[in-house]
Coordinates of C-alpha atoms in Angstrom, one line a residue:
M26 CA 20.4 73.6 175.7
R27 CA 16.8 73.6 174.4
P28 CA 16.1 71.6 171.3
A29 CA 15.0 74.8 169.4
R30 CA 18.3 76.4 170.1
V31 CA 20.1 73.3 168.9
V32 CA 18.1 73.3 165.7
E33 CA 18.9 77.0 165.2
R34 CA 22.6 76.5 165.8
L35 CA 22.8 73.5 163.4
S36 CA 20.6 75.0 160.7
A37 CA 23.4 77.1 159.1
P38 CA 26.0 74.4 158.9
A39 CA 23.3 72.0 157.6
L40 CA 22.3 74.5 154.9
A41 CA 25.9 75.1 154.0
A42 CA 26.6 71.4 153.7
A43 CA 23.4 70.8 151.6
T44 CA 24.2 73.8 149.3
L45 CA 27.8 72.7 148.7
A46 CA 26.7 69.1 148.1
L47 CA 24.2 70.3 145.5
L48 CA 26.7 72.6 143.8
G49 CA 29.2 69.7 143.7
L50 CA 26.6 67.2 142.2
M51 CA 25.0 69.6 139.8
F52 CA 27.9 71.8 138.6
F53 CA 31.4 71.0 139.8
Y54 CA 31.2 67.2 139.2
P55 CA 29.7 67.5 135.7
V56 CA 32.2 70.1 134.7
G57 CA 35.0 67.9 136.1
I58 CA 33.8 65.1 134.0
V59 CA 34.2 67.2 130.9
L60 CA 37.7 68.3 132.0
V61 CA 38.7 64.7 132.7
E62 CA 37.3 63.3 129.4
A63 CA 39.3 66.0 127.5
V64 CA 42.6 64.3 128.7
R65 CA 41.5 60.7 129.0
V66 CA 41.3 58.2 126.1
D67 CA 40.4 54.6 126.6
G68 CA 41.0 55.0 130.4
V69 CA 44.5 56.4 129.8
Y70 CA 45.3 60.0 130.7
T71 CA 46.9 61.7 127.7
L72 CA 47.2 65.1 126.0
A73 CA 47.1 63.4 122.6
T74 CA 43.6 64.7 121.8
V75 CA 44.4 68.2 123.0
A76 CA 47.6 68.2 120.8
E77 CA 45.6 66.8 117.9
V78 CA 43.1 69.7 118.1
L79 CA 45.8 72.3 118.6
R80 CA 47.6 71.2 115.4
D81 CA 44.4 70.9 113.3
P82 CA 44.0 73.9 111.0
F83 CA 40.2 73.3 111.0
Y84 CA 40.2 74.3 114.7
F85 CA 43.0 76.9 114.9
G86 CA 43.6 77.9 111.3
V87 CA 46.9 79.6 110.5
V88 CA 48.1 79.2 114.1
A89 CA 47.9 75.4 113.8
Q90 CA 49.6 75.6 110.4
A91 CA 52.4 77.7 111.9
L92 CA 53.2 75.0 114.4
D93 CA 54.6 72.9 111.5
D94 CA 55.6 75.7 109.2
P95 CA 56.1 79.2 110.8
A96 CA 56.7 80.7 107.4
V97 CA 53.0 80.3 106.6
I98 CA 52.4 83.4 108.6
V99 CA 54.4 85.5 106.0
R100 CA 53.2 83.6 102.9
S101 CA 49.5 83.7 103.8
F102 CA 49.4 87.4 104.9
P103 CA 46.8 88.8 104.9
D104 CA 44.6 85.9 103.9
Y105 CA 44.8 83.9 107.1
R106 CA 42.7 80.9 107.7
L107 CA 40.8 81.5 111.0
G108 CA 39.8 78.1 112.0
L109 CA 36.9 77.3 114.3
F110 CA 38.3 79.2 117.3
G111 CA 39.5 82.1 115.2
F112 CA 36.1 82.5 113.5
T113 CA 34.4 82.3 116.9
A114 CA 36.6 85.1 118.2
Y115 CA 36.1 87.1 114.9
Q116 CA 32.3 87.0 115.0
A117 CA 32.4 87.9 118.7
L118 CA 34.6 90.9 118.0
L119 CA 32.3 92.1 115.2
S120 CA 29.3 91.6 117.5
T121 CA 31.0 93.5 120.2
V122 CA 31.7 96.5 117.9
A123 CA 28.1 96.4 116.6
A124 CA 26.7 96.2 120.2
V125 CA 28.9 99.1 121.4
L126 CA 28.0 101.3 118.3
L127 CA 24.3 100.5 118.9
G128 CA 24.4 100.8 122.7
L129 CA 26.4 104.0 123.2
P130 CA 23.8 106.3 121.7
G131 CA 21.1 104.6 123.8
A132 CA 23.2 105.3 126.9
Y133 CA 23.4 108.9 125.9
V134 CA 19.7 109.2 125.4
L135 CA 18.9 107.5 128.7
A136 CA 21.5 109.6 130.7
R137 CA 20.9 113.0 129.2
F138 CA 17.2 113.2 128.2
E139 CA 14.0 113.1 130.1
F140 CA 10.9 111.7 128.5
P141 CA 7.7 109.8 129.5
G142 CA 8.5 106.1 130.0
R143 CA 12.2 106.6 130.5
R144 CA 12.3 104.4 133.6
T145 CA 10.4 101.6 131.7
V146 CA 12.9 101.9 128.8
R147 CA 15.7 101.7 131.3
S148 CA 14.2 98.6 132.8
L149 CA 14.0 97.0 129.3
T150 CA 17.8 97.1 129.1
A151 CA 17.7 94.2 131.6
L152 CA 15.9 92.1 129.0
P153 CA 19.1 90.3 127.8
F154 CA 19.3 88.7 131.3
V155 CA 15.9 87.0 130.9
M156 CA 15.1 86.9 127.1
P157 CA 15.6 83.4 125.7
T158 CA 18.3 83.4 123.0
I159 CA 16.1 81.1 120.9
L160 CA 13.4 83.8 121.0
V161 CA 15.9 86.3 119.4
A162 CA 16.8 83.7 116.8
I163 CA 13.2 82.9 115.8
G164 CA 12.4 86.7 115.8
F165 CA 15.2 87.2 113.3
V166 CA 14.1 84.3 111.2
A167 CA 10.6 85.8 111.1
T168 CA 12.1 89.1 110.0
F169 CA 15.0 88.3 107.7
G170 CA 14.4 84.6 106.8
A171 CA 13.1 83.4 103.4
N172 CA 9.5 84.1 104.4
G173 CA 10.4 87.0 106.7
V174 CA 8.7 90.3 106.9
V175 CA 11.7 92.4 105.8
T176 CA 12.6 89.9 103.1
G177 CA 9.1 89.9 101.8
T178 CA 8.9 93.7 101.8
L179 CA 12.1 94.0 99.8
Q180 CA 10.9 91.4 97.3
T181 CA 7.7 93.4 96.9
L182 CA 9.8 96.5 96.1
G183 CA 11.4 94.5 93.3
L184 CA 14.7 93.7 95.0
Q185 CA 16.2 90.3 94.3
V186 CA 16.7 88.9 97.8
S187 CA 15.9 85.5 99.1
S188 CA 17.0 85.3 102.7
F189 CA 19.5 87.0 105.1
T190 CA 19.8 84.0 107.4
G191 CA 22.9 81.9 107.0
T192 CA 25.1 85.1 106.8
L193 CA 27.6 86.4 109.2
G194 CA 26.0 89.8 109.1
I195 CA 22.7 88.6 110.5
I196 CA 24.4 86.7 113.4
V197 CA 26.3 89.9 114.3
L198 CA 23.1 91.9 114.1
A199 CA 21.3 89.4 116.3
H200 CA 24.1 89.5 118.9
A201 CA 23.9 93.3 118.8
F202 CA 20.2 93.1 119.4
Y203 CA 20.9 91.0 122.4
D204 CA 23.9 92.8 123.9
A205 CA 23.5 96.5 123.0
P206 CA 20.9 97.0 125.8
L207 CA 23.5 95.7 128.2
V208 CA 26.1 98.2 126.9
A209 CA 23.6 101.0 127.2
R210 CA 22.6 100.0 130.7
I211 CA 26.2 99.9 132.0
T212 CA 27.3 103.0 130.2
A213 CA 24.2 105.1 131.1
A214 CA 24.8 104.4 134.8
S215 CA 28.3 105.7 134.4
W216 CA 27.2 108.7 132.3
E217 CA 24.7 109.7 134.9
G218 CA 27.5 109.8 137.4
I219 CA 29.7 112.3 135.6
D220 CA 30.1 115.6 137.5
A221 CA 28.6 118.4 135.4
E222 CA 31.0 120.8 137.0
M223 CA 34.0 119.3 135.2
T224 CA 32.4 119.8 131.8
E225 CA 31.4 123.3 132.7
T226 CA 34.9 124.1 133.8
A227 CA 36.3 122.8 130.5
R228 CA 33.8 125.0 128.6
S229 CA 34.7 128.1 130.7
L230 CA 38.3 127.6 129.8
G231 CA 37.4 127.8 126.1
A232 CA 36.9 124.2 125.1
S233 CA 34.2 123.6 122.4
P234 CA 31.4 121.3 123.3
L235 CA 33.0 118.5 121.2
R236 CA 36.4 119.1 122.8
A237 CA 34.9 119.0 126.3
F238 CA 33.1 115.8 125.4
W239 CA 36.3 114.1 124.1
D240 CA 38.6 115.4 126.9
V241 CA 36.2 115.2 129.9
V242 CA 33.3 112.8 129.2
I243 CA 34.9 110.1 127.1
P244 CA 37.8 109.3 129.6
Q245 CA 35.2 108.9 132.4
L246 CA 33.0 106.7 130.2
L247 CA 35.8 104.5 128.9
P248 CA 35.8 102.0 131.9
A249 CA 32.1 101.4 131.5
I250 CA 32.4 101.1 127.8
L251 CA 35.2 98.5 128.1
T252 CA 33.3 96.6 130.8
G253 CA 30.2 96.4 128.5
A254 CA 32.4 95.5 125.5
L255 CA 34.2 92.7 127.4
L256 CA 30.9 91.2 128.7
T257 CA 29.5 91.4 125.1
F258 CA 32.5 89.6 123.7
I259 CA 32.2 86.9 126.3
F260 CA 28.5 86.4 125.6
S261 CA 29.0 86.4 121.9
F262 CA 32.0 84.0 122.1
M263 CA 29.8 81.5 124.0
S264 CA 26.7 82.2 121.9
F265 CA 24.9 79.0 120.9
A266 CA 21.2 79.2 120.0
V267 CA 21.5 82.3 117.8
V268 CA 24.4 80.9 115.8
L269 CA 22.8 77.4 115.6
A270 CA 19.5 78.9 114.3
L271 CA 20.8 81.6 112.0
G272 CA 24.1 80.2 110.8
G273 CA 24.0 76.4 111.3
L274 CA 27.1 74.3 110.7
S275 CA 28.2 76.5 107.8
L276 CA 28.9 79.3 110.3
A277 CA 29.6 77.2 113.3
T278 CA 31.2 78.5 116.4
V279 CA 32.9 76.4 119.1
E280 CA 29.6 75.9 120.9
V281 CA 27.7 74.8 117.8
W282 CA 30.5 72.5 116.8
V283 CA 30.6 70.9 120.3
Y284 CA 26.9 70.3 120.0
H285 CA 27.5 68.8 116.5
R286 CA 30.2 66.4 117.9
I287 CA 27.8 65.4 120.7
S288 CA 25.1 64.6 118.2
Q289 CA 27.7 62.4 116.4
L290 CA 28.5 60.7 119.7
D291 CA 32.1 62.0 119.5
Y292 CA 32.2 62.9 123.2
G293 CA 36.0 62.9 123.4
T294 CA 36.4 65.7 120.8
A295 CA 33.4 67.5 122.2
S296 CA 34.9 67.5 125.7
T297 CA 38.3 68.7 124.4
L298 CA 36.7 71.6 122.5
A299 CA 34.4 72.4 125.4
T300 CA 37.4 72.4 127.9
M301 CA 39.4 74.8 125.6
E302 CA 36.5 77.1 125.2
M303 CA 35.8 77.0 129.0
L304 CA 39.4 77.9 129.9
F305 CA 39.3 80.8 127.4
S306 CA 35.9 82.1 128.7
L307 CA 37.1 81.7 132.3
A308 CA 40.2 83.8 131.5
L309 CA 38.1 86.5 130.0
T310 CA 35.7 86.4 132.9
Y311 CA 38.5 86.7 135.4
A312 CA 39.9 89.7 133.4
Y313 CA 36.5 91.3 133.5
L314 CA 36.1 90.8 137.2
R315 CA 39.6 92.2 137.9
Y316 CA 39.0 95.2 135.6
E317 CA 35.5 95.9 137.1
A318 CA 36.9 95.7 140.7
R319 CA 39.5 98.4 139.8
Q320 CA 37.1 100.6 138.1
R321 CA 34.5 101.0 140.9
A322 CA 34.1 104.7 141.3
T323 CA 32.3 107.0 143.7
G324 CA 29.2 108.9 142.8
A325 CA 29.3 112.3 141.2
A326 CA 29.0 115.5 143.2
R327 CA 26.5 117.1 140.8
P328 CA 25.1 115.1 137.8
A329 CA 24.0 117.1 134.8
E330 CA 20.3 117.8 134.5
R331 CA 18.5 115.9 131.8
V332 CA 17.1 117.7 128.8
D333 CA 13.4 117.3 127.8
L334 CA 13.3 115.2 124.7
F335 CA 10.2 117.1 123.5
G336 CA 11.0 120.7 122.5
P337 CA 12.5 122.8 119.8
A338 CA 14.6 121.0 117.2
T339 CA 18.2 121.0 118.2
K340 CA 21.1 118.8 117.1
R341 CA 20.9 116.9 120.3
R342 CA 17.2 116.2 120.0
L343 CA 17.5 115.3 116.3
F344 CA 20.2 112.9 117.2
A345 CA 18.1 111.3 119.9
W346 CA 15.0 111.0 117.7
G347 CA 17.2 109.5 114.9
Y348 CA 18.5 106.9 117.3
A349 CA 14.9 106.2 118.4
V350 CA 14.0 105.3 114.8
V351 CA 17.0 103.0 114.6
A352 CA 16.2 101.4 117.9
V353 CA 12.6 100.7 116.8
V354 CA 13.9 99.0 113.6
V355 CA 16.5 96.9 115.3
F356 CA 14.8 96.1 118.6
V357 CA 11.1 96.2 117.9
V358 CA 10.7 94.9 114.3
P359 CA 12.0 91.4 115.1
I360 CA 9.5 91.0 118.0
V361 CA 6.6 92.5 115.9
S362 CA 7.6 90.2 113.0
L363 CA 7.5 87.2 115.3
V364 CA 3.9 88.0 116.5
Y365 CA 2.9 89.0 112.9
S366 CA 4.2 85.7 111.4
S367 CA 2.4 83.7 114.0
V368 CA -1.0 85.0 113.0
T369 CA -0.6 85.3 109.2
G370 CA -0.3 82.9 106.3
P371 CA -0.8 82.9 102.5
E372 CA -4.5 83.4 103.1
G373 CA -4.0 86.4 105.4
F374 CA -4.9 86.6 109.0
T375 CA -5.2 83.1 110.6
L376 CA -4.9 81.3 113.8
R377 CA -4.0 78.0 112.1
N378 CA -0.5 78.1 113.6
Y379 CA -2.0 78.1 117.1
R380 CA -4.5 75.4 116.2
F381 CA -1.6 73.4 114.9
L382 CA 0.0 73.5 118.4
V383 CA -3.2 72.2 119.9
E384 CA -3.9 69.5 117.3
R385 CA -0.3 68.3 117.1
Q386 CA -0.6 67.2 120.7
T387 CA -2.9 64.4 119.7
S388 CA -1.8 63.6 116.2
A389 CA 2.0 63.6 116.6
Y390 CA 4.0 60.4 116.5
A391 CA 6.0 59.4 119.6
F392 CA 9.3 60.8 118.1
Q393 CA 7.7 64.1 117.1
V394 CA 7.5 67.2 119.3
K395 CA 4.2 67.7 121.1
P396 CA 3.7 71.5 121.7
L397 CA 1.6 71.2 124.8
T398 CA 4.0 68.7 126.3
A399 CA 6.8 71.3 125.7
V400 CA 4.7 73.9 127.5
T401 CA 4.0 71.5 130.4
N402 CA 7.6 70.4 130.7
S403 CA 8.8 74.1 130.7
L404 CA 6.4 74.9 133.6
I405 CA 7.3 71.8 135.6
F406 CA 11.0 72.3 135.1
G407 CA 10.6 75.9 136.0
A408 CA 8.9 74.9 139.3
G409 CA 11.6 72.3 140.0
T410 CA 14.3 74.9 139.3
L411 CA 12.8 77.3 141.9
L412 CA 12.8 74.5 144.6
L413 CA 16.6 74.2 144.1
A414 CA 17.7 77.6 142.9
V415 CA 15.9 79.9 145.4
P416 CA 17.1 78.3 148.7
M417 CA 20.6 78.0 147.2
G418 CA 20.7 81.5 145.9
V419 CA 19.3 83.0 149.2
F420 CA 21.7 81.1 151.3
L421 CA 24.7 82.1 149.2
A422 CA 23.5 85.7 149.3
V423 CA 23.5 85.4 153.1
V424 CA 27.0 84.0 153.0
S425 CA 28.3 86.6 150.6
T426 CA 27.2 89.4 153.1
R427 CA 29.0 87.9 156.1
Q428 CA 32.7 88.6 157.0
F429 CA 34.8 85.5 157.5
R430 CA 37.9 83.9 156.2
G431 CA 37.3 82.3 152.8
R432 CA 34.2 84.3 152.1
K433 CA 35.6 85.6 148.8
L434 CA 36.5 82.1 147.6
I435 CA 33.0 80.8 148.3
D436 CA 31.6 83.9 146.7
T437 CA 33.7 83.3 143.5
L438 CA 32.9 79.6 143.3
S439 CA 29.2 80.3 143.7
M440 CA 29.3 82.7 140.7
A441 CA 31.3 80.2 138.6
P442 CA 28.2 79.1 136.5
F443 CA 28.3 82.6 135.0
A444 CA 31.5 81.8 133.2
V445 CA 30.7 78.2 132.1
S446 CA 28.3 77.8 129.1
G447 CA 25.2 75.7 129.3
V448 CA 26.6 73.4 126.6
V449 CA 29.4 72.4 128.9
V450 CA 27.1 71.9 131.9
G451 CA 24.7 69.9 129.7
L452 CA 27.5 67.7 128.3
G453 CA 28.9 67.1 131.8
L454 CA 25.4 66.1 133.2
L455 CA 24.8 63.9 130.2
R456 CA 28.1 62.1 130.7
G457 CA 28.2 62.1 134.4
W458 CA 24.6 61.4 135.6
V459 CA 22.4 60.5 132.7
F460 CA 24.8 57.9 131.4
G461 CA 25.6 57.0 135.0
T462 CA 28.4 57.1 137.5
E463 CA 29.8 54.1 139.5
A464 CA 30.7 54.7 143.1
F465 CA 30.9 52.5 146.2
G466 CA 29.8 49.5 144.2
Y467 CA 26.6 51.2 142.9
R468 CA 25.8 52.8 139.6
F469 CA 24.1 56.2 140.1
T470 CA 22.0 57.6 137.3
A471 CA 19.5 60.4 136.8
T472 CA 16.8 60.8 134.3
G473 CA 17.0 63.5 131.6
A474 CA 14.3 65.5 133.3
V475 CA 16.2 65.5 136.6
A476 CA 19.4 66.5 134.8
I477 CA 17.5 69.4 133.0
V478 CA 16.2 70.7 136.3
A479 CA 19.7 70.5 137.8
A480 CA 21.2 72.4 134.7
H481 CA 18.5 75.1 135.0
A482 CA 19.1 75.5 138.7
V483 CA 22.8 75.9 138.1
G484 CA 22.1 78.7 135.6
A485 CA 19.4 80.3 137.8
Y486 CA 20.7 80.5 141.4
P487 CA 23.4 83.1 140.7
F488 CA 20.6 85.5 139.7
V489 CA 18.8 84.9 143.0
T490 CA 22.0 85.6 144.8
R491 CA 22.8 88.8 142.9
N492 CA 19.3 90.1 143.6
V493 CA 19.2 89.2 147.3
A494 CA 22.7 90.1 148.4
P495 CA 22.5 93.9 147.7
A496 CA 19.2 93.9 149.6
L497 CA 20.7 92.2 152.6
S498 CA 23.7 94.5 152.6
G499 CA 21.3 97.5 152.7
I500 CA 19.7 96.5 156.0
D501 CA 20.6 98.8 158.9
D502 CA 23.1 97.1 161.1
S503 CA 21.6 98.7 164.2
V504 CA 18.4 96.7 163.6
V505 CA 20.3 93.5 163.7
E506 CA 22.4 94.5 166.7
S507 CA 19.3 95.5 168.7
A508 CA 17.7 92.1 168.1
R509 CA 20.9 90.4 169.1
S510 CA 21.2 92.5 172.3
L511 CA 17.7 91.4 173.3
G512 CA 18.9 87.7 173.2
A513 CA 17.9 86.6 169.7
S514 CA 20.2 84.1 168.0
R515 CA 21.8 84.9 164.7
A516 CA 19.6 82.4 162.9
R517 CA 16.5 83.8 164.6
V518 CA 17.5 87.4 163.5
M519 CA 17.8 86.1 160.0
L520 CA 14.5 84.4 160.0
D521 CA 12.5 87.0 161.9
I522 CA 14.0 90.3 160.7
E523 CA 16.4 90.1 157.7
L524 CA 14.6 87.7 155.4
P525 CA 11.2 89.5 155.8
L526 CA 12.9 92.8 154.9
V527 CA 14.3 91.4 151.6
V528 CA 11.1 89.5 150.5
P529 CA 10.8 91.8 147.4
A530 CA 14.3 91.0 146.3
V531 CA 13.7 87.3 146.9
L532 CA 10.6 87.4 144.8
A533 CA 12.5 89.3 142.0
G534 CA 15.2 86.6 142.2
T535 CA 12.5 83.9 142.0
A536 CA 11.1 85.6 138.9
F537 CA 14.5 85.7 137.4
A538 CA 15.1 82.1 138.2
F539 CA 11.8 81.1 136.6
A540 CA 12.5 83.1 133.5
I541 CA 16.0 81.7 133.2
S542 CA 14.6 78.2 133.4
I543 CA 11.8 78.8 130.9
G544 CA 14.2 80.2 128.3
E545 CA 17.2 77.9 128.9
F546 CA 18.2 76.2 125.7
D547 CA 21.9 75.3 125.6
S548 CA 21.9 72.5 128.1
T549 CA 18.3 71.4 127.6
V550 CA 18.7 70.7 123.9
I551 CA 21.6 68.3 124.8
L552 CA 19.8 66.6 127.7
A553 CA 16.4 66.3 125.9
T554 CA 17.9 64.6 122.9
G555 CA 16.1 61.4 122.2
G556 CA 13.7 61.8 125.0
S557 CA 10.4 63.5 125.8
G558 CA 11.9 66.1 128.2
Y559 CA 11.9 68.9 125.5
T560 CA 10.9 72.4 126.5
M561 CA 9.4 75.3 124.6
P562 CA 12.9 76.6 123.4
V563 CA 13.8 73.1 122.2
A564 CA 10.4 72.8 120.4
I565 CA 11.0 76.1 118.6
E566 CA 14.5 75.0 117.5
R567 CA 13.0 71.7 116.1
F568 CA 10.2 73.6 114.2
I569 CA 12.6 76.2 112.7
G570 CA 13.3 75.3 109.1
R571 CA 10.4 72.9 108.8
R572 CA 7.4 74.8 110.1
L573 CA 8.1 78.5 110.6
G574 CA 4.4 79.3 111.5
P575 CA 4.2 76.9 114.5
A576 CA 7.7 78.0 115.5
T577 CA 6.6 81.6 115.7
A578 CA 3.4 80.7 117.5
M579 CA 5.4 78.7 120.1
G580 CA 7.8 81.7 120.3
V581 CA 4.8 84.0 121.1
V582 CA 3.8 81.7 123.9
L583 CA 7.4 81.8 125.2
L584 CA 7.4 85.5 124.8
V585 CA 4.3 85.9 127.0
V586 CA 5.6 83.7 129.8
T587 CA 9.0 85.6 129.7
S588 CA 7.2 89.0 129.6
V589 CA 5.1 88.1 132.7
S590 CA 8.3 87.1 134.5
F591 CA 10.0 90.4 133.4
V592 CA 7.1 92.5 134.7
V593 CA 7.4 90.8 138.1
I594 CA 11.1 91.5 138.1
D595 CA 10.5 95.1 137.1
R596 CA 8.0 95.7 139.8
L597 CA 9.8 93.9 142.6
G598 CA 13.5 94.3 141.7
E599 CA 14.0 98.0 142.3
G600 CA 17.2 98.4 144.3
S601 CA 18.3 94.8 143.7
G602 CA 21.2 93.5 141.7
F603 CA 19.5 93.2 138.3
G604 CA 16.0 94.4 138.5
G605 CA 16.7 98.0 139.4

């Protein structure tokens, strides 16, 4: 056999081995470290820490109290103590309700109205996948904080308000800002697939428009609404940067408290809490995947025609325009406030915040954040992430489109990072690789920068896979079969025919991976602690509360980088998993 043939035949197994090894080192081993440390104290395996947390009312509120005194359920009704986990679920539930209420009208407008820029607006609903959470947080601080635009406006009008940050309401609103587009995107796709003939039949039988909507449209939308709601609940439950920046420890969720315990060097409690949260989020994610799989439906026979948004005033058009006003206030004002705060000060328009970012680079002490270093680190880590995430993501996309025994297991395992928070991955990498691991008589360690790139790659490669896999599935089988019949090996067909056909999807996945890396905060803030490996999101978090102006200026820089990545995704991602 010729050497080229040997290389081709061995390339796939070699790539599989390399990908699985990287997944094991960067994800499964660190997560395993967290799981083990949750049940090991001083080298002894025990459930004592788990039992201690379960029985502590601080963590589980009235549920923990009821373990010792069941009658407390009756005595305390209805003023139950929620505890850390209860409050986390409570704020996630409120955020879900707010996101659904805000997202459903948006789905209606996108599905039933035609207007210039509708496709762009629809593309913007993918923003939650790439917008850094810390950017949402700094936008809301610039809007509703002590020196925020809305707060200042209300004070000018004579209202006695100081700040809206540090309240549950602002956290819920920020989560709704982040997740409502996701609800709108999922529901709009379902709404566009409803057969218009069914509604027309109901009307011909005497049903009023409202009755036809409730009896025909809502039942068909319900699966999509529940899917969006469940995803929103999961995201809100695992929310970290938004709660940390807007609520702090006074409104801590599980993620924020895990980070607090890590900062106090209490790794045992942090691992126990992280494990409990991870098991809960995995259960929710599994429920979501099962529910989504059952609800996959076929396309409609005849979708309803869209109505021109511009025309005589009708109830439907007035509703759509009213929603547009609300959408501008909720979705646009925080971003505009961020930009406005970055170029204004007590003296009016100024660029001093941007000058500060430049001057701080030379005047800062070693322990202080240097803005340009943060920018440089973000770009370097982004490039390093692409080197790992793109090959892994493309290879796993290829695997996910092949038919063989065990494919679903590999597909599920490769998507596991979606269900594990960055805080858990960061804690595992810190304990497993940054602190060092002994094996075969050697101690293996990794620098914080290497660990950050690994954490970013873990979070980014599923987006590459989800972009490339649909494109590969869409290739005509006859093209592949023709090449094989002419004697080309499977590897040669992949290199010469399939991959060139999916280059746009690969580029879209690459842009996604870069945007994910640039905006990643949860694991980076853990791995960058005490070192110089901080990134732009970490720099923003360290500026918030001390220097709002530079924080907003850094936020604008991050916004520009993220926006460029989003434009690339929008232009190249049509027809792929996320970008389309």
